[in-house]
Tab-separated table of C-alpha atoms in Angstrom:
chain	number	residue	atom	x	y	z
Y	1	MET	CA	-16.369	46.721	-7.309
Y	2	THR	CA	-15.644	44.253	-5.036
Y	3	ARG	CA	-17.697	41.157	-5.602
Y	4	ARG	CA	-19.721	40.345	-2.200
Y	5	PRO	CA	-18.736	36.399	-1.622
Y	6	GLU	CA	-21.976	34.840	-2.024
Y	7	GLU	CA	-21.659	36.476	-5.430
Y	8	TYR	CA	-18.408	35.436	-6.149
Y	9	LEU	CA	-19.938	31.915	-5.069
Y	10	ASN	CA	-22.851	31.995	-7.598
Y	11	MET	CA	-20.178	33.214	-10.609
Y	12	ARG	CA	-17.965	30.156	-9.800
Y	13	ARG	CA	-21.431	27.515	-9.850
Y	14	ALA	CA	-22.682	28.823	-12.564
Y	15	ARG	CA	-18.693	28.976	-14.456
Y	16	SER	CA	-18.270	25.324	-13.482
Y	17	LYS	CA	-22.150	24.265	-14.639
Y	18	LYS	CA	-21.281	25.307	-18.035
Y	19	PHE	CA	-18.264	23.738	-18.896
Y	20	GLY	CA	-18.693	20.875	-16.240
Y	21	SER	CA	-18.969	18.267	-19.183
Y	22	ILE	CA	-15.972	18.856	-20.707
Y	23	GLY	CA	-12.966	19.838	-18.169
Y	24	ILE	CA	-11.619	17.533	-15.592
Y	25	ASN	CA	-11.240	20.012	-12.609
Y	26	SER	CA	-14.907	20.687	-13.014
Y	27	ARG	CA	-16.068	16.812	-12.653
Y	28	LYS	CA	-13.958	16.966	-9.091
Y	29	ASN	CA	-15.624	20.011	-8.261
Y	30	ASN	CA	-17.954	19.448	-4.875
Y	31	TYR	CA	-21.050	21.377	-5.837
Y	32	ASN	CA	-21.016	19.949	-9.449
Y	33	TYR	CA	-21.129	16.263	-7.952
Y	34	VAL	CA	-23.254	17.676	-5.306
Y	35	ILE	CA	-26.116	18.464	-8.392
Y	36	SER	CA	-24.941	14.926	-10.027
Y	37	GLY	CA	-26.894	13.230	-7.542
Y	38	LYS	CA	-23.801	10.528	-6.857
Y	39	SER	CA	-23.051	9.045	-4.192
Y	40	TYR	CA	-19.672	8.655	-2.787
Y	41	SER	CA	-18.841	5.121	-0.715
Y	42	ASN	CA	-15.630	3.730	-0.049
Y	43	LYS	CA	-15.793	1.325	2.600
Y	44	SER	CA	-11.716	0.917	2.574
Y	45	ASN	CA	-11.714	5.099	3.475
Y	46	SER	CA	-14.330	4.559	5.678
Y	47	ASN	CA	-12.730	4.395	9.255
Y	48	HIS	CA	-9.796	7.119	7.806
Y	49	VAL	CA	-9.423	10.208	9.481
Y	50	VAL	CA	-9.434	13.669	7.607
Y	51	VAL	CA	-7.665	16.515	8.526
Y	52	LYS	CA	-6.892	19.458	5.868
Y	53	ILE	CA	-5.236	22.696	5.348
Y	54	THR	CA	-8.305	24.662	4.238
Y	55	GLY	CA	-6.606	27.864	4.456
Y	56	GLY	CA	-5.454	31.275	6.031
Y	57	ALA	CA	-6.384	34.568	6.710
Y	58	LYS	CA	-4.419	37.507	4.621
Y	59	SER	CA	-6.153	39.961	7.082
Y	60	THR	CA	-7.477	40.902	9.656
Y	61	ASN	CA	-10.955	41.159	7.816
Y	62	SER	CA	-10.646	37.484	6.709
Y	63	MET	CA	-9.264	36.419	9.587
Y	64	LEU	CA	-12.281	38.136	11.531
Y	65	ARG	CA	-14.756	36.579	8.708
Y	66	ASN	CA	-13.284	33.057	9.457
Y	67	PHE	CA	-13.964	33.623	13.205
Y	68	ASP	CA	-17.579	34.168	12.486
Y	69	TYR	CA	-18.084	31.711	9.356
Y	70	ASP	CA	-16.379	28.671	12.259
Y	71	THR	CA	-19.050	30.202	15.477
Y	72	ARG	CA	-22.040	30.086	12.742
Y	73	GLU	CA	-22.587	34.376	13.531
Y	74	ASN	CA	-21.893	33.369	17.261
Y	75	THR	CA	-24.105	30.633	17.497
Y	76	LEU	CA	-21.506	27.476	18.039
Y	77	PRO	CA	-19.401	27.805	20.775
Y	78	LEU	CA	-15.399	28.762	20.436
Y	79	TYR	CA	-12.527	27.410	22.532
Y	80	ASP	CA	-9.542	28.518	23.110
Y	81	LYS	CA	-5.822	26.458	23.789
Y	82	ASN	CA	-6.417	25.971	26.700
Y	83	GLY	CA	-9.559	23.959	26.086
Y	84	PHE	CA	-11.758	26.466	27.727
Y	85	GLU	CA	-15.087	28.044	26.247
Y	86	ILE	CA	-14.047	31.683	25.297
Y	87	SER	CA	-16.544	34.235	23.834
Y	88	LEU	CA	-15.632	35.679	19.955
Y	89	ASP	CA	-15.383	39.274	20.858
Y	90	ASP	CA	-12.619	37.720	23.128
Y	91	ALA	CA	-10.722	35.946	20.748
Y	92	LYS	CA	-11.301	38.305	17.897
Y	93	LYS	CA	-9.379	40.492	20.054
Y	94	LEU	CA	-6.600	38.216	21.386
Y	95	ALA	CA	-6.606	36.840	17.723
Y	96	ILE	CA	-5.995	40.702	15.940
Y	97	ASP	CA	-2.681	41.266	18.858
Y	98	ASP	CA	-1.313	37.889	17.471
Y	99	TYR	CA	-1.689	38.388	13.614
Y	100	GLN	CA	-0.085	42.321	13.955
Y	101	LEU	CA	2.619	40.928	16.181
Y	102	THR	CA	3.249	38.281	13.160
Y	103	LYS	CA	6.690	39.016	11.297
Y	104	VAL	CA	5.981	37.522	7.887
Y	105	LYS	CA	8.484	38.237	4.696
Y	106	LYS	CA	5.612	39.762	2.692
Y	107	ASN	CA	6.068	39.198	-1.448
Y	108	LYS	CA	5.346	41.827	-3.797
Y	109	ASP	CA	2.559	40.109	-5.844
Y	110	THR	CA	0.770	38.527	-2.919
Y	111	GLU	CA	0.107	38.765	1.205
Y	112	PRO	CA	1.211	36.195	3.529
Y	113	ARG	CA	-0.699	34.182	5.173
Y	114	ARG	CA	-0.624	34.932	9.344
Y	115	THR	CA	-2.809	32.142	10.174
Y	116	TYR	CA	-3.431	27.930	9.055
Y	117	ARG	CA	-6.550	27.131	8.886
Y	118	LEU	CA	-7.083	23.459	9.370
Y	119	MET	CA	-10.621	21.254	9.582
Y	120	PHE	CA	-10.621	17.839	11.489
Y	121	SER	CA	-13.387	15.010	10.630
Y	122	MET	CA	-14.148	11.703	10.282
Y	123	LYS	CA	-16.472	9.820	8.641
Y	124	GLY	CA	-20.196	9.168	10.282
Y	125	LYS	CA	-21.089	11.141	13.804
Y	126	LEU	CA	-18.871	11.243	15.990
Y	127	ASP	CA	-19.611	11.655	19.685
Y	128	PRO	CA	-19.132	15.515	20.141
Y	129	ASP	CA	-17.050	15.123	23.053
Y	130	ILE	CA	-14.715	12.609	22.082
Y	131	LEU	CA	-14.741	14.490	18.711
Y	132	LYS	CA	-13.320	17.558	21.011
Y	133	ARG	CA	-11.287	15.639	23.138
Y	134	ALA	CA	-9.348	13.864	20.401
Y	135	VAL	CA	-8.837	17.359	18.297
Y	136	TYR	CA	-7.613	19.234	21.351
Y	137	ASN	CA	-4.911	16.919	22.111
Y	138	THR	CA	-4.033	16.976	18.962
Y	139	LEU	CA	-3.319	20.470	18.890
Y	140	SER	CA	-1.687	20.995	22.278
Y	141	THR	CA	0.739	18.172	20.845
Y	142	HIS	CA	1.634	19.987	17.951
Y	143	PHE	CA	0.563	23.542	18.372
Y	144	ASN	CA	0.784	23.556	22.459
Y	145	ASP	CA	3.386	26.930	21.730
Y	146	HIS	CA	0.502	28.239	19.317
Y	147	ASN	CA	-2.827	30.591	20.179
Y	148	PHE	CA	-4.896	28.318	18.775
Y	149	TYR	CA	-9.246	28.595	18.571
Y	150	TYR	CA	-11.560	25.682	17.160
Y	151	SER	CA	-15.512	25.172	16.819
Y	152	TRP	CA	-17.861	21.787	16.761
Y	153	HIS	CA	-19.946	21.778	13.734
Y	154	PRO	CA	-22.799	19.182	14.200
Y	155	ASP	CA	-24.515	20.375	11.321
Y	156	THR	CA	-22.892	18.131	8.219
Y	157	ASP	CA	-23.033	14.382	7.295
Y	158	ASN	CA	-19.819	13.976	8.711
Y	159	ASN	CA	-19.738	16.336	12.329
Y	160	HIS	CA	-16.556	17.801	12.291
Y	161	ILE	CA	-13.761	20.744	14.030
Y	162	HIS	CA	-12.916	23.783	11.910
Y	163	VAL	CA	-9.110	24.965	13.932
Y	164	THR	CA	-8.129	28.938	13.023
Y	165	VAL	CA	-3.570	28.301	14.460
Y	166	MET	CA	-1.857	31.534	14.681
Y	167	LYS	CA	1.375	31.416	13.185
Y	168	LYS	CA	3.309	33.342	15.637
Y	169	SER	CA	5.320	30.821	17.932
Y	170	LEU	CA	4.431	32.268	21.777
Y	171	SER	CA	8.121	31.679	23.005
Y	172	ASN	CA	10.198	33.181	20.376
Y	173	GLY	CA	8.079	34.726	17.866
Y	174	LYS	CA	9.021	32.127	14.868
Y	175	ASN	CA	6.976	31.662	12.454
Y	176	LEU	CA	4.972	28.014	12.054
Y	177	ASN	CA	5.211	25.921	9.090
Y	178	ILE	CA	3.134	22.969	8.608
Y	179	ASN	CA	4.350	20.744	5.881
Y	180	LYS	CA	3.668	17.483	4.292
Y	181	SER	CA	6.072	15.707	6.950
Y	182	LEU	CA	4.280	17.528	10.128
Y	183	LEU	CA	0.517	17.311	8.281
Y	184	ASN	CA	0.762	13.571	8.410
Y	185	LYS	CA	1.710	13.633	12.185
Y	186	ILE	CA	-0.853	15.430	12.707
Y	187	LYS	CA	-3.103	12.935	10.889
Y	188	SER	CA	-1.649	10.509	12.548
Y	189	GLN	CA	-1.739	11.521	15.787
Y	190	PHE	CA	-5.420	12.454	15.296
Y	191	ALA	CA	-5.927	8.672	14.638
Y	192	ILE	CA	-4.007	7.540	18.010
Y	193	ASN	CA	-5.929	9.896	20.090
Y	194	LEU	CA	-9.586	8.592	18.778
Y	195	GLN	CA	-8.565	5.152	19.129
Y	196	LEU	CA	-8.092	6.198	23.254
Y	197	ASP	CA	-11.749	6.513	22.965
Y	198	GLY	CA	-12.693	3.616	21.315
Y	199	VAL	CA	-13.001	4.821	17.853
Y	200	ASN	CA	-11.670	2.777	15.011
Y	201	ALA	CA	-10.341	5.532	13.596
Y	202	THR	CA	-7.085	4.903	11.146
Y	203	PHE	CA	-4.624	7.026	9.328
Y	204	SER	CA	-2.404	5.844	6.458
Y	205	SER	CA	0.170	8.228	4.554
Y	206	ALA	CA	0.983	7.903	0.429
Y	207	THR	CA	4.133	6.985	1.303
Y	208	ASP	CA	2.753	4.262	3.678
Y	209	LYS	CA	0.859	2.814	1.559
Y	210	GLN	CA	3.434	2.851	-0.507
Y	211	SER	CA	5.670	1.433	1.594
Y	212	ASN	CA	3.137	-1.689	2.512
Y	213	ILE	CA	2.957	-2.563	-0.961
Y	214	GLU	CA	6.763	-2.762	-1.292
Y	215	LYS	CA	6.359	-4.404	2.051
Y	216	GLU	CA	3.655	-7.311	0.627
Y	217	SER	CA	6.194	-7.538	-2.459
Y	218	ALA	CA	9.332	-8.392	-0.931
Y	219	LYS	CA	7.417	-10.879	1.446
Y	220	LEU	CA	6.437	-12.769	-1.753
Y	221	LYS	CA	9.977	-12.311	-3.342
Y	222	ARG	CA	11.243	-14.075	0.116
Y	223	GLU	CA	8.353	-16.709	0.101
Y	224	ASN	CA	9.243	-17.935	-3.239
Y	225	ARG	CA	12.538	-17.986	-3.171
Y	226	ARG	CA	12.388	-20.496	0.114
Y	227	LYS	CA	9.382	-21.880	-1.639
Y	228	ASP	CA	10.653	-25.761	-2.543
Y	229	ALA	CA	14.334	-23.908	-2.468
Y	230	ASN	CA	15.380	-27.270	-0.987
Y	231	ILE	CA	13.617	-29.276	-3.559
Y	232	TYR	CA	15.902	-30.261	-6.747
Y	233	LYS	CA	15.223	-32.476	-9.884
Y	234	ILE	CA	17.643	-35.053	-10.414
Y	235	VAL	CA	19.298	-34.910	-13.742
Y	236	ASP	CA	22.017	-37.296	-13.914
Y	237	PHE	CA	23.653	-39.795	-11.450
Y	238	GLY	CA	26.074	-42.513	-11.461
Y	239	LYS	CA	29.458	-44.029	-10.379
Y	240	ALA	CA	32.577	-42.099	-12.213
Y	241	HIS	CA	36.202	-40.642	-12.038
Y	242	PHE	CA	35.942	-37.991	-9.855
Y	243	ASN	CA	35.519	-34.957	-11.534
Y	244	PHE	CA	35.720	-37.147	-14.431
Y	245	ASP	CA	39.367	-37.099	-13.877
Y	246	GLU	CA	40.620	-40.512	-14.782
Y	247	ASN	CA	44.268	-39.740	-13.192
Y	248	LYS	CA	41.944	-39.507	-9.389
Y	249	PRO	CA	39.904	-42.374	-7.855
Y	250	PHE	CA	36.330	-43.789	-8.132
Y	251	SER	CA	33.133	-41.934	-6.602
Y	252	TYR	CA	29.327	-41.316	-7.113
Y	253	TYR	CA	27.953	-38.211	-8.648
Y	254	LEU	CA	24.417	-36.848	-8.674
Y	255	PHE	CA	23.737	-34.326	-10.665
Y	256	MET	CA	20.552	-31.948	-9.811
Y	257	GLN	CA	18.881	-28.980	-10.891
Y	258	THR	CA	17.500	-26.420	-8.981
Y	259	LYS	CA	13.708	-24.548	-9.628
Y	260	ASN	CA	15.716	-21.871	-10.985
Y	261	GLY	CA	16.994	-24.108	-13.519
Y	262	LYS	CA	20.190	-23.841	-11.677
Y	263	ALA	CA	22.504	-27.228	-11.553
Y	264	LYS	CA	23.889	-28.509	-8.559
Y	265	ASN	CA	26.318	-31.202	-8.459
Y	266	MET	CA	27.597	-33.578	-5.858
Y	267	TRP	CA	30.543	-36.323	-5.618
Y	268	ASN	CA	30.264	-38.772	-2.756
Y	269	LYS	CA	30.776	-42.297	-2.364
Y	270	GLY	CA	27.714	-42.566	0.422
Y	271	LEU	CA	25.880	-41.611	-2.617
Y	272	GLU	CA	25.374	-44.412	-4.345
Y	273	ASP	CA	23.403	-46.584	-1.337
Y	274	ALA	CA	20.981	-43.439	-0.282
Y	275	ILE	CA	19.889	-43.411	-4.340
Y	276	LYS	CA	19.011	-47.016	-4.572
Y	277	TYR	CA	17.628	-47.214	-0.773
Y	278	ALA	CA	15.468	-44.222	-2.316
Y	279	LYS	CA	14.525	-45.760	-5.696
Y	280	VAL	CA	15.124	-42.803	-7.255
Y	281	GLY	CA	15.093	-42.209	-10.770
Y	282	VAL	CA	16.200	-39.754	-13.533
Y	283	GLY	CA	13.435	-36.371	-13.356
Y	284	ASP	CA	12.247	-37.477	-9.962
Y	285	TYR	CA	12.537	-34.556	-7.635
Y	286	ILE	CA	13.987	-35.405	-3.602
Y	287	LYS	CA	14.999	-33.414	-1.334
Y	288	ILE	CA	18.148	-34.492	-0.075
Y	289	LYS	CA	20.419	-33.738	3.438
Y	290	GLU	CA	23.484	-35.175	5.093
Y	291	ILE	CA	22.776	-37.351	7.986
Y	292	LYS	CA	25.572	-36.205	11.057
Y	293	ASP	CA	27.393	-39.075	12.018
Y	294	GLU	CA	30.316	-38.407	14.508
Y	295	ASN	CA	31.758	-41.598	14.456
Y	296	ASN	CA	31.766	-41.567	10.738
Y	297	GLN	CA	35.441	-39.943	10.606
Y	298	SER	CA	35.262	-40.411	6.550
Y	299	PHE	CA	35.024	-37.562	4.152
Y	300	LYS	CA	34.473	-39.909	0.668
Y	301	VAL	CA	31.540	-41.671	2.267
Y	302	LYS	CA	29.754	-39.580	4.083
Y	303	LYS	CA	25.865	-40.845	4.715
Y	304	TRP	CA	22.588	-39.430	2.814
Y	305	PHE	CA	18.948	-38.892	3.151
Y	306	ILE	CA	17.141	-39.099	-0.225
Y	307	GLU	CA	13.606	-38.385	-0.132
Y	308	LYS	CA	11.367	-38.824	-3.019
Y	309	VAL	CA	8.772	-35.596	-3.540
Y	310	GLU	CA	5.818	-36.612	-5.344
Y	311	ARG	CA	5.060	-34.667	-8.948
Y	312	LEU	CA	2.063	-32.555	-8.536
Y	313	GLU	CA	-0.745	-33.953	-10.057
Y	314	ALA	CA	-1.500	-32.261	-13.694
Y	315	GLN	CA	-4.835	-30.176	-13.068
Y	316	GLU	CA	-6.757	-28.886	-16.477
Y	317	PHE	CA	-8.201	-25.655	-16.849
Y	318	ILE	CA	-10.280	-23.868	-19.435
Y	319	ILE	CA	-8.628	-20.021	-19.898
Y	320	TYR	CA	-11.677	-17.523	-19.551
Y	321	ASP	CA	-9.668	-14.996	-19.942
Y	322	PHE	CA	-5.896	-13.212	-20.045
Y	323	GLY	CA	-4.633	-9.994	-20.859
Y	324	GLN	CA	-2.315	-6.803	-19.521
Y	325	ALA	CA	-3.829	-4.716	-16.314
Y	326	ASN	CA	-3.397	-2.639	-13.166
Y	327	TYR	CA	-1.479	-6.128	-11.062
Y	328	LYS	CA	-4.488	-7.448	-9.410
Y	329	PHE	CA	-6.578	-4.996	-10.908
Y	330	GLN	CA	-5.414	-1.537	-8.115
Y	331	ILE	CA	-5.396	1.351	-9.787
Y	332	ASN	CA	-1.919	2.204	-7.665
Y	333	GLY	CA	-0.846	-1.528	-8.746
Y	334	LYS	CA	2.180	-1.494	-11.042
Y	335	GLN	CA	1.333	-3.143	-15.375
Y	336	SER	CA	1.302	-6.790	-15.198
Y	337	ALA	CA	-0.312	-9.590	-17.089
Y	338	PHE	CA	-3.717	-11.773	-16.054
Y	339	ALA	CA	-4.865	-15.199	-16.947
Y	340	LYS	CA	-7.996	-16.368	-15.584
Y	341	LEU	CA	-8.715	-20.187	-15.555
Y	342	ILE	CA	-11.524	-22.012	-14.133
Y	343	ASP	CA	-10.379	-25.361	-13.391
Y	344	LYS	CA	-12.927	-28.257	-13.562
Y	345	LYS	CA	-15.438	-27.760	-10.651
Y	346	GLY	CA	-16.007	-24.084	-11.962
Y	347	ASN	CA	-13.180	-22.611	-9.692
Y	348	GLU	CA	-11.789	-19.414	-10.649
Y	349	GLN	CA	-8.310	-18.285	-9.942
Y	350	THR	CA	-5.767	-15.520	-11.666
Y	351	ILE	CA	-2.524	-16.025	-12.574
Y	352	TRP	CA	-0.136	-12.966	-12.883
Y	353	SER	CA	2.861	-12.909	-14.689
Y	354	LYS	CA	4.406	-11.148	-17.954
Y	355	GLN	CA	5.707	-14.714	-18.435
Y	356	ILE	CA	1.998	-16.601	-18.982
Y	357	HIS	CA	1.056	-13.328	-21.316
Y	358	ARG	CA	3.750	-14.314	-23.534
Y	359	PHE	CA	2.996	-18.126	-23.121
Y	360	LEU	CA	-0.317	-17.622	-23.840
Y	361	ASN	CA	1.036	-15.177	-27.034
Y	362	GLU	CA	3.358	-17.433	-28.400
Y	363	ASN	CA	0.995	-20.455	-28.720
Y	364	GLN	CA	-1.906	-18.427	-30.352
Y	365	ALA	CA	-4.300	-19.514	-26.740
Y	366	THR	CA	-7.869	-18.153	-27.244
Y	367	LYS	CA	-10.991	-17.464	-24.781
Y	368	GLY	CA	-11.951	-21.246	-23.945
Y	369	ASP	CA	-8.583	-22.735	-24.967
Y	370	LEU	CA	-7.885	-26.056	-22.483
Y	371	ILE	CA	-4.286	-25.406	-20.391
Y	372	ILE	CA	-2.800	-28.026	-18.337
Y	373	ILE	CA	-0.547	-27.689	-15.668
Y	374	GLN	CA	1.874	-29.710	-14.326
Y	375	ASP	CA	4.893	-28.811	-12.092
Y	376	ASP	CA	6.564	-26.879	-14.056
Y	377	LYS	CA	5.238	-26.509	-16.668
Y	378	PHE	CA	2.440	-25.509	-19.160
Y	379	ILE	CA	0.710	-27.558	-21.539
Y	380	MET	CA	-1.413	-25.932	-24.481
Y	381	ASN	CA	-3.660	-28.860	-26.495
Y	382	LYS	CA	-1.486	-31.277	-24.798
Y	383	ASN	CA	0.473	-31.870	-27.753
Y	384	GLN	CA	2.768	-28.275	-27.076
Y	385	ILE	CA	4.914	-28.701	-23.945
Y	386	GLN	CA	7.015	-25.631	-23.102
Y	387	SER	CA	9.195	-25.320	-19.744
Y	388	ILE	CA	7.446	-21.815	-17.662
Y	389	ASN	CA	8.908	-21.319	-13.713
Y	390	LEU	CA	5.473	-21.620	-12.063
Y	391	SER	CA	7.612	-20.681	-8.470
Y	392	GLN	CA	7.628	-17.134	-9.434
Y	393	ILE	CA	4.570	-17.107	-10.138
Y	394	GLU	CA	0.852	-16.301	-7.765
Y	395	LEU	CA	-1.658	-18.096	-8.067
């Protein structure tokens, strides 16, 4: 005995209700979500367009039922591929002809679909003319070689449009295949068409979102590499034989260290005057550049400008919390480590780095401990000092 659609739906609802407390899929079930009384709100997606493939017809009867549903039993207008209103009976006749002429590879287990069912929507009550125009222009862009029919539904919180697209091409008889790539193009085009009518509509695919995350990460890495790239810490300086080789003449050396701990060694007699003029010593941070002088033809004595960079004042913080979590607490963020710190004024800032997590664990830090940040060092309890590279840590 074949179940009527309403009987089948009631059976599924009863089953979802019975097993709703244990099945993860049941918690995603629309019926269960509605009866739970919860409200869904996601402000970040409020302007995001929605285009779904909701199914397709495997028989003429199911296709005709789709038309009945789209027109609410012939109470709502139906439009064709030219954007003109068409009667339900005429649309059914044309669709049946298309359906029967559609050649598909039959599977011994299942009957292939010969139509695509799509749904276009966006949050809120959009102007019906704007919505219909955006959908029609989108369909004309991607399905101009196929017959399609669409109808507008205004009786929900988010008005939407249901579409039936015939698989058979009008020109060569080939069948349409809407894959993930094409579906994303349809969504993007739909958003663009809405924007042309002044609607703040957006679309970002999962690939786009991941690409944006990667771009932001790469940008942060580039900024970290450039940050203080021309600032060096003086390790040693003085007068000596070039490369400390007694067989070579006297020169002047300046040994420095980059923010990443790499050594940068310079030899030139002109460095002596520049260091004296800048009044710098070992441990100071400096910027250094050569002063170009076209009249100076000596390679042994170049002119240099050294600028002393003031060290950052020590900042005291109280450890409010630390641990491991997804980066910036985002659902799709990579696993990282964080430390929430509070300064004297009560301002909170979060540092993200596995390095600080390791540092705090090694020093057996607990919530409420005092931590001091100065230059490239963390200081715990003012007695223990360990170096850590803050230039690669986001504050």
